[in-house]
Amino acid sequence: MTEAATAKAAATENSVPDKELASLTVSESINKDNNENDNEIDGSDAEAEEAAGPDSTGQKKKKKNKKKKKGKKTGGGAAAQTTPPSIPVSKLYPNNSYPEGQICEYTDDNMYRTTSEEMRARDRVNEQQLIDLRRAAEVHRQVRTYARSMIKPGVDLADVAEMIENGTRTLVEADGFKAGIGFPTGLSINHCAAHYTPNAGDHVIVKKDDVLKVDFGVHVNGNIIDSAFTLAWNDRYNPLLDAVRDATNTGIREAGIDVRLGDIGAAIQEVMESYEIELDGKTIPIRPLRNLCGHNIGPYVIHSGKSVPIVNNGDQTRMEEGELFAIETFGTTGNGLVHEEGVCSHYARNETNEQPRLQSAKKLLTTLKKNFGTLPFCRRYVDRLGESHYYLGLKHLVDQGIVTAYPPLCDVEGSYTAQFEHTFILRPTVKEVLSRGDDY
């Protein structure tokens, strides 16, 4: 997820029965496929195949038992997963045997950490956090693998959001603050870089010439995996996607214990600005969106205080052992600065003793604390809880500073933006890129 000078919005919530969609949509297709897969799994393991008549020896062919096929593998090494994914990852990886992320050994002054017995002992102290993070990361990989195969021109972003969020709930076994969605699914198109998710009644149809950023999160016991990717269906945007992917990987490579945040930003900027793109006969330099940043992540807090710039801003703050970071970079064909634009959907509650004066706001605040805590949320999540007529109360909470609103963040209209993001942890012994997958 993204940070624009302050914190970026994101969310989670408890599981509640899904709504049916009125017309044939991506979500309906998923539900239908899920039912078919459930029937395959719950049914008998084999079915009789009728004999096709005598064989060449004159003997009657015997009946054969043919096992029913399970769903296709969806990534992350889960051999028994279905398509669409419907089996919780805890069932696929017994005894907490979730896959490690990408392991990067430290270099230079930190090289000793890889083999140090002291560092290994400190690493073992955080074993449960690693288990939780790897579980959340595996959910993210499997959900996004299926989502990438289903998102294409003609789909409704409202259905895409439901697909990703319902898949996340299922695979992580959503259970309030124990496990669930990390923040609202960001589905930002073209010049909109971040913080757009559909509100109830919004229907945005993906077009072939769109550039779509998909940003979603998963948490287990408040340990959040934040990862994002960009999709485009016109090859002319490939240089933009390549630039941002390369810049994100550069930021991850440069990150480490005692590394200055400004130095990471400088490396990201250098790589990003080495790319250009040709659109409509014009050669356009690719620029970083300089007022968007990566960030560190705390328990149940998507932005925990430190910002990782994507330009050289001279920040001398250092990364520290044990910290969890999301490195995300944004590239644009526009001006390189985002501004707030459009109707807000993302919100997050602040830790404050301030009490609302309006009765409807008091009631809503109780609901927000109970279901989201300090995790961000969107209007759809509040709707899902059965709340209605809450807009006045929500505005009151925002006006009093009890809740912060995070409107969509956009560059100049007509420009195109892209995003890639990964979450990694600076373990005492190695850097582990938890959300890394075969896709990006």
PDB file of C-alpha atoms in Angstrom, residues 109-225:
ATOM      1  CA  ASP A 109      29.520  -5.051   7.608  1.00  0.00           C
ATOM      2  CA  ASN A 110      26.527  -7.309   8.265  1.00  0.00           C
ATOM      3  CA  MET A 111      27.932 -10.412   6.575  1.00  0.00           C
ATOM      4  CA  TYR A 112      28.788 -11.964   9.949  1.00  0.00           C
ATOM      5  CA  ARG A 113      25.096 -12.163  10.842  1.00  0.00           C
ATOM      6  CA  THR A 114      24.431 -15.125   8.543  1.00  0.00           C
ATOM      7  CA  THR A 115      26.583 -17.523  10.577  1.00  0.00           C
ATOM      8  CA  SER A 116      26.581 -15.864  14.004  1.00  0.00           C
ATOM      9  CA  GLU A 117      25.193 -18.138  16.730  1.00  0.00           C
ATOM     10  CA  GLU A 118      24.072 -15.091  18.677  1.00  0.00           C
ATOM     11  CA  MET A 119      22.083 -13.839  15.699  1.00  0.00           C
ATOM     12  CA  ARG A 120      20.558 -17.286  15.162  1.00  0.00           C
ATOM     13  CA  ALA A 121      19.422 -17.347  18.776  1.00  0.00           C
ATOM     14  CA  ARG A 122      17.806 -13.929  18.343  1.00  0.00           C
ATOM     15  CA  ASP A 123      16.152 -15.147  15.153  1.00  0.00           C
ATOM     16  CA  ARG A 124      14.486 -18.026  16.995  1.00  0.00           C
ATOM     17  CA  VAL A 125      12.816 -15.614  19.410  1.00  0.00           C
ATOM     18  CA  ASN A 126      10.685 -14.301  16.547  1.00  0.00           C
ATOM     19  CA  GLU A 127       9.650 -17.720  15.231  1.00  0.00           C
ATOM     20  CA  GLN A 128       5.893 -17.221  15.743  1.00  0.00           C
ATOM     21  CA  GLN A 129       5.915 -13.886  13.955  1.00  0.00           C
ATOM     22  CA  LEU A 130       7.647 -15.508  10.988  1.00  0.00           C
ATOM     23  CA  ILE A 131       5.080 -18.298  10.911  1.00  0.00           C
ATOM     24  CA  ASP A 132       2.249 -15.759  10.890  1.00  0.00           C
ATOM     25  CA  LEU A 133       3.873 -13.644   8.185  1.00  0.00           C
ATOM     26  CA  ARG A 134       4.608 -16.646   5.965  1.00  0.00           C
ATOM     27  CA  ARG A 135       1.044 -17.858   6.318  1.00  0.00           C
ATOM     28  CA  ALA A 136      -0.278 -14.439   5.308  1.00  0.00           C
ATOM     29  CA  ALA A 137       2.206 -14.269   2.424  1.00  0.00           C
ATOM     30  CA  GLU A 138       1.118 -17.665   1.096  1.00  0.00           C
ATOM     31  CA  VAL A 139      -2.504 -16.533   1.160  1.00  0.00           C
ATOM     32  CA  HIS A 140      -1.505 -13.431  -0.800  1.00  0.00           C
ATOM     33  CA  ARG A 141       0.358 -15.470  -3.436  1.00  0.00           C
ATOM     34  CA  GLN A 142      -2.465 -17.907  -3.991  1.00  0.00           C
ATOM     35  CA  VAL A 143      -5.197 -15.257  -4.098  1.00  0.00           C
ATOM     36  CA  ARG A 144      -3.266 -13.018  -6.474  1.00  0.00           C
ATOM     37  CA  THR A 145      -2.340 -15.919  -8.774  1.00  0.00           C
ATOM     38  CA  TYR A 146      -6.018 -16.598  -9.342  1.00  0.00           C
ATOM     39  CA  ALA A 147      -6.911 -12.903  -9.496  1.00  0.00           C
ATOM     40  CA  ARG A 148      -4.295 -12.256 -12.191  1.00  0.00           C
ATOM     41  CA  SER A 149      -5.861 -14.968 -14.325  1.00  0.00           C
ATOM     42  CA  MET A 150      -9.375 -13.542 -13.912  1.00  0.00           C
ATOM     43  CA  ILE A 151      -8.832  -9.789 -14.203  1.00  0.00           C
ATOM     44  CA  LYS A 152      -9.158  -8.732 -17.818  1.00  0.00           C
ATOM     45  CA  PRO A 153     -10.919  -6.092 -19.913  1.00  0.00           C
ATOM     46  CA  GLY A 154     -14.681  -6.205 -19.382  1.00  0.00           C
ATOM     47  CA  VAL A 155     -14.678  -7.065 -15.662  1.00  0.00           C
ATOM     48  CA  ASP A 156     -16.255  -4.813 -13.051  1.00  0.00           C
ATOM     49  CA  LEU A 157     -13.872  -3.565 -10.354  1.00  0.00           C
ATOM     50  CA  ALA A 158     -16.572  -4.157  -7.735  1.00  0.00           C
ATOM     51  CA  ASP A 159     -16.514  -7.848  -8.642  1.00  0.00           C
ATOM     52  CA  VAL A 160     -12.708  -7.911  -8.615  1.00  0.00           C
ATOM     53  CA  ALA A 161     -12.647  -6.480  -5.098  1.00  0.00           C
ATOM     54  CA  GLU A 162     -15.161  -9.080  -3.894  1.00  0.00           C
ATOM     55  CA  MET A 163     -13.185 -11.866  -5.571  1.00  0.00           C
ATOM     56  CA  ILE A 164      -9.919 -10.891  -3.894  1.00  0.00           C
ATOM     57  CA  GLU A 165     -11.428 -10.216  -0.489  1.00  0.00           C
ATOM     58  CA  ASN A 166     -13.597 -13.343  -0.383  1.00  0.00           C
ATOM     59  CA  GLY A 167     -10.617 -15.427  -1.481  1.00  0.00           C
ATOM     60  CA  THR A 168      -8.507 -13.883   1.251  1.00  0.00           C
ATOM     61  CA  ARG A 169     -11.145 -14.543   3.902  1.00  0.00           C
ATOM     62  CA  THR A 170     -11.390 -18.177   2.864  1.00  0.00           C
ATOM     63  CA  LEU A 171      -7.686 -18.967   2.582  1.00  0.00           C
ATOM     64  CA  VAL A 172      -6.647 -17.157   5.775  1.00  0.00           C
ATOM     65  CA  GLU A 173      -9.702 -18.438   7.725  1.00  0.00           C
ATOM     66  CA  ALA A 174     -10.796 -14.930   8.657  1.00  0.00           C
ATOM     67  CA  ASP A 175     -11.457 -14.585  12.375  1.00  0.00           C
ATOM     68  CA  GLY A 176     -11.547 -10.977  13.487  1.00  0.00           C
ATOM     69  CA  PHE A 177      -8.259  -9.796  14.933  1.00  0.00           C
ATOM     70  CA  LYS A 178      -6.729 -13.285  14.678  1.00  0.00           C
ATOM     71  CA  ALA A 179      -6.667 -13.326  10.883  1.00  0.00           C
ATOM     72  CA  GLY A 180      -8.245 -11.527   7.972  1.00  0.00           C
ATOM     73  CA  ILE A 181      -7.972  -8.840   5.329  1.00  0.00           C
ATOM     74  CA  GLY A 182      -5.134  -6.393   5.897  1.00  0.00           C
ATOM     75  CA  PHE A 183      -6.723  -3.373   4.220  1.00  0.00           C
ATOM     76  CA  PRO A 184      -9.232  -2.529   1.460  1.00  0.00           C
ATOM     77  CA  THR A 185      -8.329  -3.818  -1.980  1.00  0.00           C
ATOM     78  CA  GLY A 186      -6.826  -0.965  -3.982  1.00  0.00           C
ATOM     79  CA  LEU A 187      -7.919  -0.993  -7.633  1.00  0.00           C
ATOM     80  CA  SER A 188      -6.593   2.242  -9.088  1.00  0.00           C
ATOM     81  CA  ILE A 189      -6.713   2.887 -12.835  1.00  0.00           C
ATOM     82  CA  ASN A 190      -4.488   4.985 -15.102  1.00  0.00           C
ATOM     83  CA  HIS A 191      -3.723   8.440 -13.587  1.00  0.00           C
ATOM     84  CA  CYS A 192      -5.136   7.302 -10.220  1.00  0.00           C
ATOM     85  CA  ALA A 193      -2.157   5.806  -8.394  1.00  0.00           C
ATOM     86  CA  ALA A 194      -3.645   4.597  -5.107  1.00  0.00           C
ATOM     87  CA  HIS A 195      -6.475   4.496  -2.573  1.00  0.00           C
ATOM     88  CA  TYR A 196      -9.368   3.736  -4.894  1.00  0.00           C
ATOM     89  CA  THR A 197     -11.684   0.875  -4.006  1.00  0.00           C
ATOM     90  CA  PRO A 198     -15.331   0.722  -5.111  1.00  0.00           C
ATOM     91  CA  ASN A 199     -17.992   2.046  -2.783  1.00  0.00           C
ATOM     92  CA  ALA A 200     -21.427   0.436  -2.868  1.00  0.00           C
ATOM     93  CA  GLY A 201     -23.035   1.131  -6.243  1.00  0.00           C
ATOM     94  CA  ASP A 202     -19.756   1.935  -8.021  1.00  0.00           C
ATOM     95  CA  HIS A 203     -19.290   0.051 -11.292  1.00  0.00           C
ATOM     96  CA  VAL A 204     -16.051   0.735 -13.131  1.00  0.00           C
ATOM     97  CA  ILE A 205     -15.417  -1.569 -16.096  1.00  0.00           C
ATOM     98  CA  VAL A 206     -11.814  -2.382 -17.002  1.00  0.00           C
ATOM     99  CA  LYS A 207     -10.905  -1.412 -20.569  1.00  0.00           C
ATOM    100  CA  LYS A 208      -8.186  -2.850 -22.802  1.00  0.00           C
ATOM    101  CA  ASP A 209      -6.146   0.354 -22.716  1.00  0.00           C
ATOM    102  CA  ASP A 210      -6.220   0.666 -18.906  1.00  0.00           C
ATOM    103  CA  VAL A 211      -3.309   0.335 -16.500  1.00  0.00           C
ATOM    104  CA  LEU A 212      -4.615  -1.207 -13.276  1.00  0.00           C
ATOM    105  CA  LYS A 213      -2.839  -1.255  -9.899  1.00  0.00           C
ATOM    106  CA  VAL A 214      -3.926  -4.100  -7.591  1.00  0.00           C
ATOM    107  CA  ASP A 215      -2.908  -3.585  -3.960  1.00  0.00           C
ATOM    108  CA  PHE A 216      -4.202  -5.823  -1.164  1.00  0.00           C
ATOM    109  CA  GLY A 217      -3.119  -7.108   2.212  1.00  0.00           C
ATOM    110  CA  VAL A 218      -3.474 -10.104   4.518  1.00  0.00           C
ATOM    111  CA  HIS A 219      -2.909 -10.244   8.255  1.00  0.00           C
ATOM    112  CA  VAL A 220      -2.412 -13.056  10.774  1.00  0.00           C
ATOM    113  CA  ASN A 221      -2.457 -11.936  14.413  1.00  0.00           C
ATOM    114  CA  GLY A 222      -1.866  -8.377  13.229  1.00  0.00           C
ATOM    115  CA  ASN A 223       1.218  -9.301  11.179  1.00  0.00           C
ATOM    116  CA  ILE A 224       0.433  -7.695   7.821  1.00  0.00           C
ATOM    117  CA  ILE A 225       1.641  -8.639   4.356  1.00  0.00           C
TER     118      ILE A 225
END
